[in-house]
Short mmCIF file of N, CA and C in Angstrom, two decimals:
data_model
loop_
_atom_site.label_atom_id
_atom_site.label_comp_id
_atom_site.label_asym_id
_atom_site.label_seq_id
_atom_site.Cartn_x
_atom_site.Cartn_y
_atom_site.Cartn_z
N MET A 1 -2.69 -3.63 18.84
CA MET A 1 -3.45 -4.14 17.71
C MET A 1 -4.14 -5.43 18.10
N GLY A 2 -5.41 -5.49 18.01
CA GLY A 2 -6.14 -6.68 18.36
C GLY A 2 -6.20 -7.68 17.23
N TYR A 3 -5.33 -7.57 16.26
CA TYR A 3 -5.42 -8.41 15.08
C TYR A 3 -4.38 -9.51 15.06
N GLU A 4 -3.61 -9.65 16.12
CA GLU A 4 -2.57 -10.66 16.13
C GLU A 4 -3.21 -12.03 16.01
N ARG A 5 -2.77 -12.79 15.06
CA ARG A 5 -3.31 -14.12 14.84
C ARG A 5 -2.38 -15.13 15.47
N HIS A 6 -2.67 -16.37 15.26
CA HIS A 6 -1.86 -17.44 15.83
C HIS A 6 -0.67 -17.74 14.94
N THR A 7 0.09 -16.71 14.65
CA THR A 7 1.33 -16.88 13.89
C THR A 7 2.49 -16.53 14.80
N THR A 8 3.65 -16.93 14.39
CA THR A 8 4.83 -16.69 15.22
C THR A 8 5.35 -15.28 15.02
N VAL A 9 6.13 -14.86 15.97
CA VAL A 9 6.79 -13.55 15.88
C VAL A 9 7.72 -13.54 14.66
N ILE A 10 8.32 -14.66 14.37
CA ILE A 10 9.22 -14.74 13.22
C ILE A 10 8.45 -14.51 11.93
N ALA A 11 7.28 -15.13 11.78
CA ALA A 11 6.48 -14.96 10.57
C ALA A 11 6.06 -13.50 10.42
N ARG A 12 5.59 -12.88 11.51
CA ARG A 12 5.17 -11.48 11.44
C ARG A 12 6.34 -10.56 11.10
N THR A 13 7.50 -10.84 11.66
CA THR A 13 8.68 -10.02 11.38
C THR A 13 9.14 -10.18 9.94
N VAL A 14 9.16 -11.41 9.47
CA VAL A 14 9.58 -11.67 8.08
C VAL A 14 8.65 -10.94 7.11
N VAL A 15 7.35 -10.98 7.37
CA VAL A 15 6.40 -10.30 6.49
C VAL A 15 6.61 -8.79 6.53
N ARG A 16 6.83 -8.24 7.72
CA ARG A 16 7.08 -6.79 7.83
C ARG A 16 8.33 -6.36 7.09
N VAL A 17 9.32 -7.22 7.01
CA VAL A 17 10.56 -6.89 6.31
C VAL A 17 10.44 -7.13 4.81
N THR A 18 9.82 -8.22 4.42
CA THR A 18 9.82 -8.59 3.00
C THR A 18 8.76 -7.88 2.17
N VAL A 19 7.62 -7.52 2.74
CA VAL A 19 6.56 -6.88 1.95
C VAL A 19 7.03 -5.57 1.31
N PRO A 20 7.71 -4.67 2.03
CA PRO A 20 8.20 -3.46 1.34
C PRO A 20 9.19 -3.78 0.21
N ILE A 21 10.01 -4.79 0.39
CA ILE A 21 10.96 -5.18 -0.66
C ILE A 21 10.21 -5.73 -1.87
N ILE A 22 9.19 -6.55 -1.62
CA ILE A 22 8.38 -7.10 -2.71
C ILE A 22 7.70 -5.97 -3.48
N LEU A 23 7.11 -5.01 -2.76
CA LEU A 23 6.41 -3.91 -3.42
C LEU A 23 7.37 -3.02 -4.20
N LEU A 24 8.55 -2.78 -3.67
CA LEU A 24 9.55 -1.98 -4.39
C LEU A 24 9.99 -2.70 -5.66
N THR A 25 10.18 -4.00 -5.59
CA THR A 25 10.54 -4.78 -6.77
C THR A 25 9.41 -4.76 -7.79
N ALA A 26 8.17 -4.84 -7.32
CA ALA A 26 7.01 -4.80 -8.22
C ALA A 26 6.95 -3.48 -8.98
N VAL A 27 7.18 -2.38 -8.28
CA VAL A 27 7.16 -1.07 -8.95
C VAL A 27 8.32 -0.96 -9.94
N ALA A 28 9.49 -1.46 -9.57
CA ALA A 28 10.63 -1.42 -10.48
C ALA A 28 10.35 -2.22 -11.75
N LEU A 29 9.76 -3.40 -11.61
CA LEU A 29 9.43 -4.21 -12.77
C LEU A 29 8.37 -3.54 -13.64
N LEU A 30 7.39 -2.90 -12.99
CA LEU A 30 6.36 -2.18 -13.74
C LEU A 30 6.97 -1.05 -14.55
N LEU A 31 7.87 -0.29 -13.95
CA LEU A 31 8.44 0.87 -14.62
C LEU A 31 9.40 0.51 -15.75
N GLN A 32 10.04 -0.62 -15.68
CA GLN A 32 11.00 -0.98 -16.73
C GLN A 32 10.40 -1.87 -17.80
N GLY A 33 9.14 -2.26 -17.65
CA GLY A 33 8.52 -3.25 -18.52
C GLY A 33 8.46 -2.89 -19.99
N HIS A 34 8.36 -1.61 -20.35
CA HIS A 34 8.24 -1.27 -21.77
C HIS A 34 9.58 -1.27 -22.48
N ASN A 35 10.68 -1.36 -21.74
CA ASN A 35 12.01 -1.39 -22.34
C ASN A 35 12.76 -2.69 -22.10
N GLN A 36 12.52 -3.33 -21.00
CA GLN A 36 13.26 -4.51 -20.59
C GLN A 36 12.26 -5.56 -20.08
N PRO A 37 12.75 -6.76 -19.77
CA PRO A 37 11.84 -7.76 -19.21
C PRO A 37 11.18 -7.25 -17.93
N GLY A 38 9.94 -7.54 -17.80
CA GLY A 38 9.14 -7.06 -16.67
C GLY A 38 7.84 -6.52 -17.21
N GLY A 39 7.19 -5.72 -16.46
CA GLY A 39 5.98 -5.09 -16.93
C GLY A 39 4.84 -5.23 -15.95
N GLY A 40 3.65 -4.94 -16.46
CA GLY A 40 2.48 -4.88 -15.62
C GLY A 40 2.09 -6.20 -15.00
N PHE A 41 2.21 -7.28 -15.75
CA PHE A 41 1.73 -8.56 -15.23
C PHE A 41 2.58 -9.05 -14.06
N ILE A 42 3.88 -9.12 -14.24
CA ILE A 42 4.72 -9.65 -13.16
C ILE A 42 4.76 -8.70 -11.97
N GLY A 43 4.70 -7.39 -12.23
CA GLY A 43 4.63 -6.43 -11.13
C GLY A 43 3.35 -6.62 -10.32
N ALA A 44 2.25 -6.88 -11.01
CA ALA A 44 0.97 -7.09 -10.34
C ALA A 44 0.96 -8.38 -9.54
N VAL A 45 1.55 -9.42 -10.08
CA VAL A 45 1.61 -10.69 -9.35
C VAL A 45 2.42 -10.51 -8.06
N LEU A 46 3.50 -9.77 -8.13
CA LEU A 46 4.29 -9.51 -6.91
C LEU A 46 3.50 -8.67 -5.92
N THR A 47 2.77 -7.67 -6.39
CA THR A 47 1.96 -6.84 -5.51
C THR A 47 0.89 -7.68 -4.82
N ALA A 48 0.22 -8.53 -5.57
CA ALA A 48 -0.80 -9.40 -4.99
C ALA A 48 -0.17 -10.37 -3.99
N THR A 49 1.05 -10.82 -4.26
CA THR A 49 1.75 -11.70 -3.33
C THR A 49 2.00 -11.00 -2.00
N ALA A 50 2.36 -9.73 -2.05
CA ALA A 50 2.57 -8.97 -0.82
C ALA A 50 1.27 -8.89 -0.02
N PHE A 51 0.14 -8.64 -0.71
CA PHE A 51 -1.14 -8.60 -0.02
C PHE A 51 -1.50 -9.97 0.57
N VAL A 52 -1.20 -11.03 -0.15
CA VAL A 52 -1.49 -12.38 0.35
C VAL A 52 -0.68 -12.65 1.61
N LEU A 53 0.58 -12.28 1.62
CA LEU A 53 1.40 -12.48 2.82
C LEU A 53 0.82 -11.74 4.02
N VAL A 54 0.43 -10.49 3.82
CA VAL A 54 -0.16 -9.72 4.92
C VAL A 54 -1.47 -10.36 5.37
N TYR A 55 -2.28 -10.78 4.42
CA TYR A 55 -3.57 -11.39 4.72
C TYR A 55 -3.40 -12.69 5.52
N VAL A 56 -2.48 -13.53 5.09
CA VAL A 56 -2.29 -14.83 5.74
C VAL A 56 -1.70 -14.66 7.14
N VAL A 57 -0.73 -13.78 7.29
CA VAL A 57 -0.05 -13.66 8.57
C VAL A 57 -0.81 -12.78 9.56
N PHE A 58 -1.38 -11.67 9.09
CA PHE A 58 -2.02 -10.73 10.01
C PHE A 58 -3.55 -10.80 10.00
N GLY A 59 -4.14 -11.32 8.95
CA GLY A 59 -5.58 -11.50 8.92
C GLY A 59 -6.32 -10.44 8.13
N GLN A 60 -7.58 -10.75 7.87
CA GLN A 60 -8.44 -9.91 7.06
C GLN A 60 -8.73 -8.56 7.72
N ALA A 61 -8.98 -8.55 9.02
CA ALA A 61 -9.32 -7.30 9.71
C ALA A 61 -8.15 -6.32 9.66
N TYR A 62 -6.94 -6.81 9.85
CA TYR A 62 -5.76 -5.95 9.80
C TYR A 62 -5.58 -5.37 8.40
N LEU A 63 -5.73 -6.20 7.39
CA LEU A 63 -5.58 -5.76 6.00
C LEU A 63 -6.58 -4.66 5.68
N GLN A 64 -7.82 -4.87 6.07
CA GLN A 64 -8.87 -3.89 5.75
C GLN A 64 -8.75 -2.61 6.55
N SER A 65 -8.59 -2.71 7.85
CA SER A 65 -8.64 -1.50 8.68
C SER A 65 -7.32 -0.76 8.72
N ASP A 66 -6.24 -1.44 8.99
CA ASP A 66 -4.96 -0.75 9.15
C ASP A 66 -4.29 -0.39 7.84
N LEU A 67 -4.31 -1.29 6.86
CA LEU A 67 -3.64 -1.00 5.60
C LEU A 67 -4.51 -0.23 4.62
N LEU A 68 -5.77 -0.61 4.51
CA LEU A 68 -6.66 0.00 3.52
C LEU A 68 -7.57 1.06 4.12
N GLY A 69 -7.62 1.18 5.43
CA GLY A 69 -8.42 2.20 6.09
C GLY A 69 -9.92 2.02 5.94
N LEU A 70 -10.38 0.79 5.86
CA LEU A 70 -11.81 0.52 5.69
C LEU A 70 -12.44 0.12 7.02
N ASP A 71 -13.74 0.34 7.15
CA ASP A 71 -14.48 -0.02 8.35
C ASP A 71 -14.63 -1.54 8.41
N THR A 72 -14.33 -2.10 9.57
CA THR A 72 -14.43 -3.55 9.73
C THR A 72 -15.49 -3.91 10.77
N ALA A 73 -16.52 -3.09 10.89
CA ALA A 73 -17.57 -3.36 11.88
C ALA A 73 -18.26 -4.69 11.62
N ASP A 74 -18.58 -4.96 10.38
CA ASP A 74 -19.15 -6.27 10.06
C ASP A 74 -18.04 -7.17 9.56
N ASP A 75 -18.32 -8.44 9.45
CA ASP A 75 -17.28 -9.40 9.08
C ASP A 75 -17.09 -9.57 7.58
N THR A 76 -17.69 -8.73 6.78
CA THR A 76 -17.54 -8.87 5.33
C THR A 76 -16.21 -8.28 4.89
N HIS A 77 -15.77 -8.74 3.77
CA HIS A 77 -14.52 -8.25 3.20
C HIS A 77 -14.86 -7.08 2.28
N ARG A 78 -15.00 -5.89 2.84
CA ARG A 78 -15.45 -4.71 2.09
C ARG A 78 -14.45 -4.28 1.04
N ALA A 79 -13.21 -4.68 1.18
CA ALA A 79 -12.19 -4.27 0.22
C ALA A 79 -12.43 -4.85 -1.16
N VAL A 80 -13.22 -5.91 -1.25
CA VAL A 80 -13.48 -6.54 -2.54
C VAL A 80 -14.13 -5.55 -3.50
N GLU A 81 -14.96 -4.66 -2.99
CA GLU A 81 -15.57 -3.64 -3.84
C GLU A 81 -14.50 -2.77 -4.50
N TYR A 82 -13.48 -2.41 -3.75
CA TYR A 82 -12.39 -1.60 -4.29
C TYR A 82 -11.52 -2.40 -5.24
N TYR A 83 -11.32 -3.67 -4.95
CA TYR A 83 -10.55 -4.52 -5.85
C TYR A 83 -11.23 -4.63 -7.20
N ARG A 84 -12.56 -4.77 -7.17
CA ARG A 84 -13.31 -4.84 -8.43
C ARG A 84 -13.22 -3.54 -9.20
N TRP A 85 -13.28 -2.43 -8.49
CA TRP A 85 -13.13 -1.12 -9.14
C TRP A 85 -11.75 -1.01 -9.78
N LEU A 86 -10.71 -1.48 -9.08
CA LEU A 86 -9.35 -1.45 -9.61
C LEU A 86 -9.24 -2.31 -10.86
N PHE A 87 -9.88 -3.46 -10.85
CA PHE A 87 -9.90 -4.35 -12.01
C PHE A 87 -10.53 -3.64 -13.21
N THR A 88 -11.67 -3.00 -12.99
CA THR A 88 -12.37 -2.30 -14.06
C THR A 88 -11.55 -1.12 -14.58
N ALA A 89 -10.96 -0.36 -13.68
CA ALA A 89 -10.13 0.78 -14.09
C ALA A 89 -8.95 0.31 -14.93
N GLY A 90 -8.36 -0.82 -14.56
CA GLY A 90 -7.26 -1.37 -15.33
C GLY A 90 -7.66 -1.75 -16.73
N LEU A 91 -8.82 -2.37 -16.86
CA LEU A 91 -9.32 -2.72 -18.19
C LEU A 91 -9.55 -1.47 -19.04
N VAL A 92 -10.10 -0.43 -18.43
CA VAL A 92 -10.35 0.81 -19.16
C VAL A 92 -9.05 1.45 -19.62
N VAL A 93 -8.04 1.50 -18.74
CA VAL A 93 -6.75 2.09 -19.10
C VAL A 93 -6.07 1.30 -20.21
N ALA A 94 -6.07 -0.03 -20.10
CA ALA A 94 -5.44 -0.86 -21.13
C ALA A 94 -6.15 -0.71 -22.47
N LEU A 95 -7.47 -0.71 -22.45
CA LEU A 95 -8.23 -0.55 -23.69
C LEU A 95 -8.02 0.83 -24.29
N ALA A 96 -8.02 1.86 -23.45
CA ALA A 96 -7.81 3.23 -23.94
C ALA A 96 -6.43 3.39 -24.56
N SER A 97 -5.42 2.73 -23.97
CA SER A 97 -4.07 2.85 -24.53
C SER A 97 -3.99 2.22 -25.92
N GLY A 98 -4.86 1.26 -26.19
CA GLY A 98 -4.90 0.67 -27.52
C GLY A 98 -5.76 1.45 -28.50
N LEU A 99 -6.78 2.14 -27.99
CA LEU A 99 -7.70 2.87 -28.86
C LEU A 99 -7.21 4.27 -29.24
N VAL A 100 -6.39 4.88 -28.40
CA VAL A 100 -5.91 6.24 -28.68
C VAL A 100 -5.20 6.32 -30.03
N PRO A 101 -4.34 5.38 -30.40
CA PRO A 101 -3.73 5.48 -31.73
C PRO A 101 -4.74 5.47 -32.88
N LEU A 102 -5.86 4.79 -32.69
CA LEU A 102 -6.89 4.79 -33.74
C LEU A 102 -7.40 6.20 -34.02
N ALA A 103 -7.47 7.02 -32.99
CA ALA A 103 -7.94 8.40 -33.16
C ALA A 103 -6.98 9.22 -34.02
N PHE A 104 -5.73 8.80 -34.08
CA PHE A 104 -4.71 9.50 -34.88
C PHE A 104 -4.42 8.79 -36.20
N GLY A 105 -5.22 7.80 -36.53
CA GLY A 105 -5.07 7.11 -37.81
C GLY A 105 -4.04 6.00 -37.82
N PHE A 106 -3.60 5.53 -36.65
CA PHE A 106 -2.64 4.44 -36.57
C PHE A 106 -3.35 3.15 -36.16
N PRO A 107 -2.73 1.99 -36.39
CA PRO A 107 -3.35 0.73 -35.99
C PRO A 107 -3.50 0.62 -34.47
N PHE A 108 -4.42 -0.27 -34.06
CA PHE A 108 -4.66 -0.55 -32.64
C PHE A 108 -3.36 -0.92 -31.94
N LEU A 109 -3.13 -0.39 -30.76
CA LEU A 109 -1.96 -0.63 -29.91
C LEU A 109 -0.65 -0.12 -30.50
N THR A 110 -0.67 0.79 -31.47
CA THR A 110 0.57 1.39 -31.95
C THR A 110 1.17 2.20 -30.81
N GLN A 111 2.46 2.06 -30.62
CA GLN A 111 3.12 2.72 -29.50
C GLN A 111 3.97 3.89 -29.99
N ALA A 112 4.14 4.88 -29.12
CA ALA A 112 4.96 6.05 -29.42
C ALA A 112 5.89 6.30 -28.25
N VAL A 113 6.98 7.01 -28.54
CA VAL A 113 7.97 7.34 -27.51
C VAL A 113 8.25 8.83 -27.57
N ALA A 114 8.33 9.45 -26.42
CA ALA A 114 8.68 10.88 -26.33
C ALA A 114 9.88 11.01 -25.40
N MET A 115 10.79 11.89 -25.74
CA MET A 115 11.96 12.15 -24.90
C MET A 115 11.76 13.47 -24.17
N LEU A 116 11.83 13.43 -22.87
CA LEU A 116 11.75 14.65 -22.06
C LEU A 116 13.17 15.08 -21.72
N GLU A 117 13.52 16.28 -22.12
CA GLU A 117 14.88 16.79 -21.91
C GLU A 117 14.90 17.85 -20.81
N GLY A 118 16.06 18.02 -20.19
CA GLY A 118 16.26 19.07 -19.20
C GLY A 118 15.55 18.84 -17.87
N LEU A 119 15.37 17.60 -17.49
CA LEU A 119 14.72 17.29 -16.21
C LEU A 119 15.72 17.37 -15.07
N PRO A 120 15.32 17.93 -13.95
CA PRO A 120 16.22 17.95 -12.79
C PRO A 120 16.52 16.52 -12.34
N LEU A 121 17.73 16.28 -11.94
CA LEU A 121 18.24 14.99 -11.46
C LEU A 121 18.39 13.94 -12.54
N TYR A 122 17.49 13.88 -13.51
CA TYR A 122 17.54 12.85 -14.54
C TYR A 122 18.23 13.32 -15.81
N GLY A 123 18.12 14.59 -16.14
CA GLY A 123 18.64 15.09 -17.40
C GLY A 123 17.65 14.86 -18.51
N HIS A 124 17.51 13.63 -18.93
CA HIS A 124 16.50 13.28 -19.94
C HIS A 124 15.84 11.95 -19.55
N MET A 125 14.64 11.79 -20.05
CA MET A 125 13.88 10.59 -19.70
C MET A 125 12.99 10.19 -20.88
N GLU A 126 12.95 8.93 -21.15
CA GLU A 126 12.10 8.40 -22.22
C GLU A 126 10.74 8.03 -21.64
N VAL A 127 9.68 8.50 -22.29
CA VAL A 127 8.32 8.18 -21.88
C VAL A 127 7.66 7.45 -23.05
N ALA A 128 7.31 6.20 -22.82
CA ALA A 128 6.70 5.39 -23.87
C ALA A 128 5.21 5.20 -23.57
N SER A 129 4.41 5.22 -24.61
CA SER A 129 2.97 5.01 -24.43
C SER A 129 2.68 3.57 -24.02
N ALA A 130 3.63 2.68 -24.20
CA ALA A 130 3.45 1.29 -23.76
C ALA A 130 3.29 1.21 -22.25
N PHE A 131 3.79 2.22 -21.54
CA PHE A 131 3.64 2.23 -20.08
C PHE A 131 2.16 2.30 -19.69
N ALA A 132 1.35 3.02 -20.46
CA ALA A 132 -0.08 3.10 -20.16
C ALA A 132 -0.72 1.70 -20.24
N PHE A 133 -0.33 0.93 -21.23
CA PHE A 133 -0.85 -0.44 -21.35
C PHE A 133 -0.37 -1.29 -20.18
N ASP A 134 0.92 -1.18 -19.84
CA ASP A 134 1.47 -1.92 -18.70
C ASP A 134 0.74 -1.54 -17.41
N LEU A 135 0.44 -0.27 -17.24
CA LEU A 135 -0.27 0.19 -16.06
C LEU A 135 -1.69 -0.39 -16.01
N GLY A 136 -2.35 -0.44 -17.17
CA GLY A 136 -3.67 -1.06 -17.23
C GLY A 136 -3.62 -2.54 -16.88
N VAL A 137 -2.64 -3.24 -17.41
CA VAL A 137 -2.49 -4.66 -17.09
C VAL A 137 -2.21 -4.82 -15.60
N TYR A 138 -1.36 -3.97 -15.05
CA TYR A 138 -1.04 -4.02 -13.61
C TYR A 138 -2.30 -3.89 -12.77
N PHE A 139 -3.11 -2.85 -13.02
CA PHE A 139 -4.32 -2.65 -12.24
C PHE A 139 -5.31 -3.79 -12.43
N THR A 140 -5.43 -4.30 -13.64
CA THR A 140 -6.36 -5.39 -13.91
C THR A 140 -5.95 -6.66 -13.15
N VAL A 141 -4.69 -7.00 -13.21
CA VAL A 141 -4.22 -8.23 -12.56
C VAL A 141 -4.28 -8.09 -11.04
N VAL A 142 -3.85 -6.94 -10.50
CA VAL A 142 -3.92 -6.74 -9.05
C VAL A 142 -5.38 -6.82 -8.60
N GLY A 143 -6.25 -6.10 -9.30
CA GLY A 143 -7.66 -6.13 -8.93
C GLY A 143 -8.27 -7.51 -9.02
N GLY A 144 -7.95 -8.23 -10.08
CA GLY A 144 -8.49 -9.59 -10.24
C GLY A 144 -7.99 -10.55 -9.18
N LEU A 145 -6.69 -10.55 -8.94
CA LEU A 145 -6.13 -11.47 -7.95
C LEU A 145 -6.61 -11.14 -6.54
N LEU A 146 -6.70 -9.85 -6.21
CA LEU A 146 -7.15 -9.49 -4.87
C LEU A 146 -8.66 -9.75 -4.70
N THR A 147 -9.42 -9.65 -5.78
CA THR A 147 -10.84 -10.01 -5.71
C THR A 147 -10.98 -11.49 -5.39
N VAL A 148 -10.21 -12.32 -6.07
CA VAL A 148 -10.24 -13.76 -5.78
C VAL A 148 -9.81 -14.01 -4.34
N LEU A 149 -8.76 -13.36 -3.90
CA LEU A 149 -8.29 -13.51 -2.52
C LEU A 149 -9.38 -13.09 -1.53
N GLY A 150 -10.01 -11.97 -1.79
CA GLY A 150 -11.05 -11.49 -0.89
C GLY A 150 -12.26 -12.40 -0.84
N GLU A 151 -12.69 -12.88 -2.00
CA GLU A 151 -13.86 -13.76 -2.04
C GLU A 151 -13.56 -15.11 -1.39
N VAL A 152 -12.39 -15.66 -1.66
CA VAL A 152 -12.03 -16.94 -1.05
C VAL A 152 -11.77 -16.76 0.45
N GLY A 153 -11.22 -15.61 0.80
CA GLY A 153 -10.91 -15.34 2.21
C GLY A 153 -12.13 -15.23 3.09
N THR A 154 -13.28 -14.85 2.53
CA THR A 154 -14.48 -14.74 3.34
C THR A 154 -15.16 -16.09 3.55
N GLU A 155 -14.74 -17.10 2.80
CA GLU A 155 -15.34 -18.44 2.95
C GLU A 155 -14.82 -19.13 4.18
#
């Protein structure tokens, strides 16, 4: 990999070990947010933190080409386009989760819960519509924070 920066082996190793743990914790917080403390915002902040660690230790080219699979022929941060799309998609999902109840005659952001029974391995599982809002917040915050990171990183 021609992307090794002037960081220590210890820093690169620590990032390789901690980033998967950070991302797993972020997903866990996102999934439990509608029932317990956590949710889209804190999960997104952790996800953005993982990207920041990779960006700082390994650099912009590594983040774009190896992790995101984008062309790095020019020196621009092409991932910002995708971050902006993620931000927009998050806003749409969050807004839609609030507007859907209006179509059924309920107030804005009214939440519903459905119980799924007879699932393999789980038995039963609660599915709350609040998760759609949390997911929208997650995408919006990740997209926004990574857009800022990308724009500042190109300076």
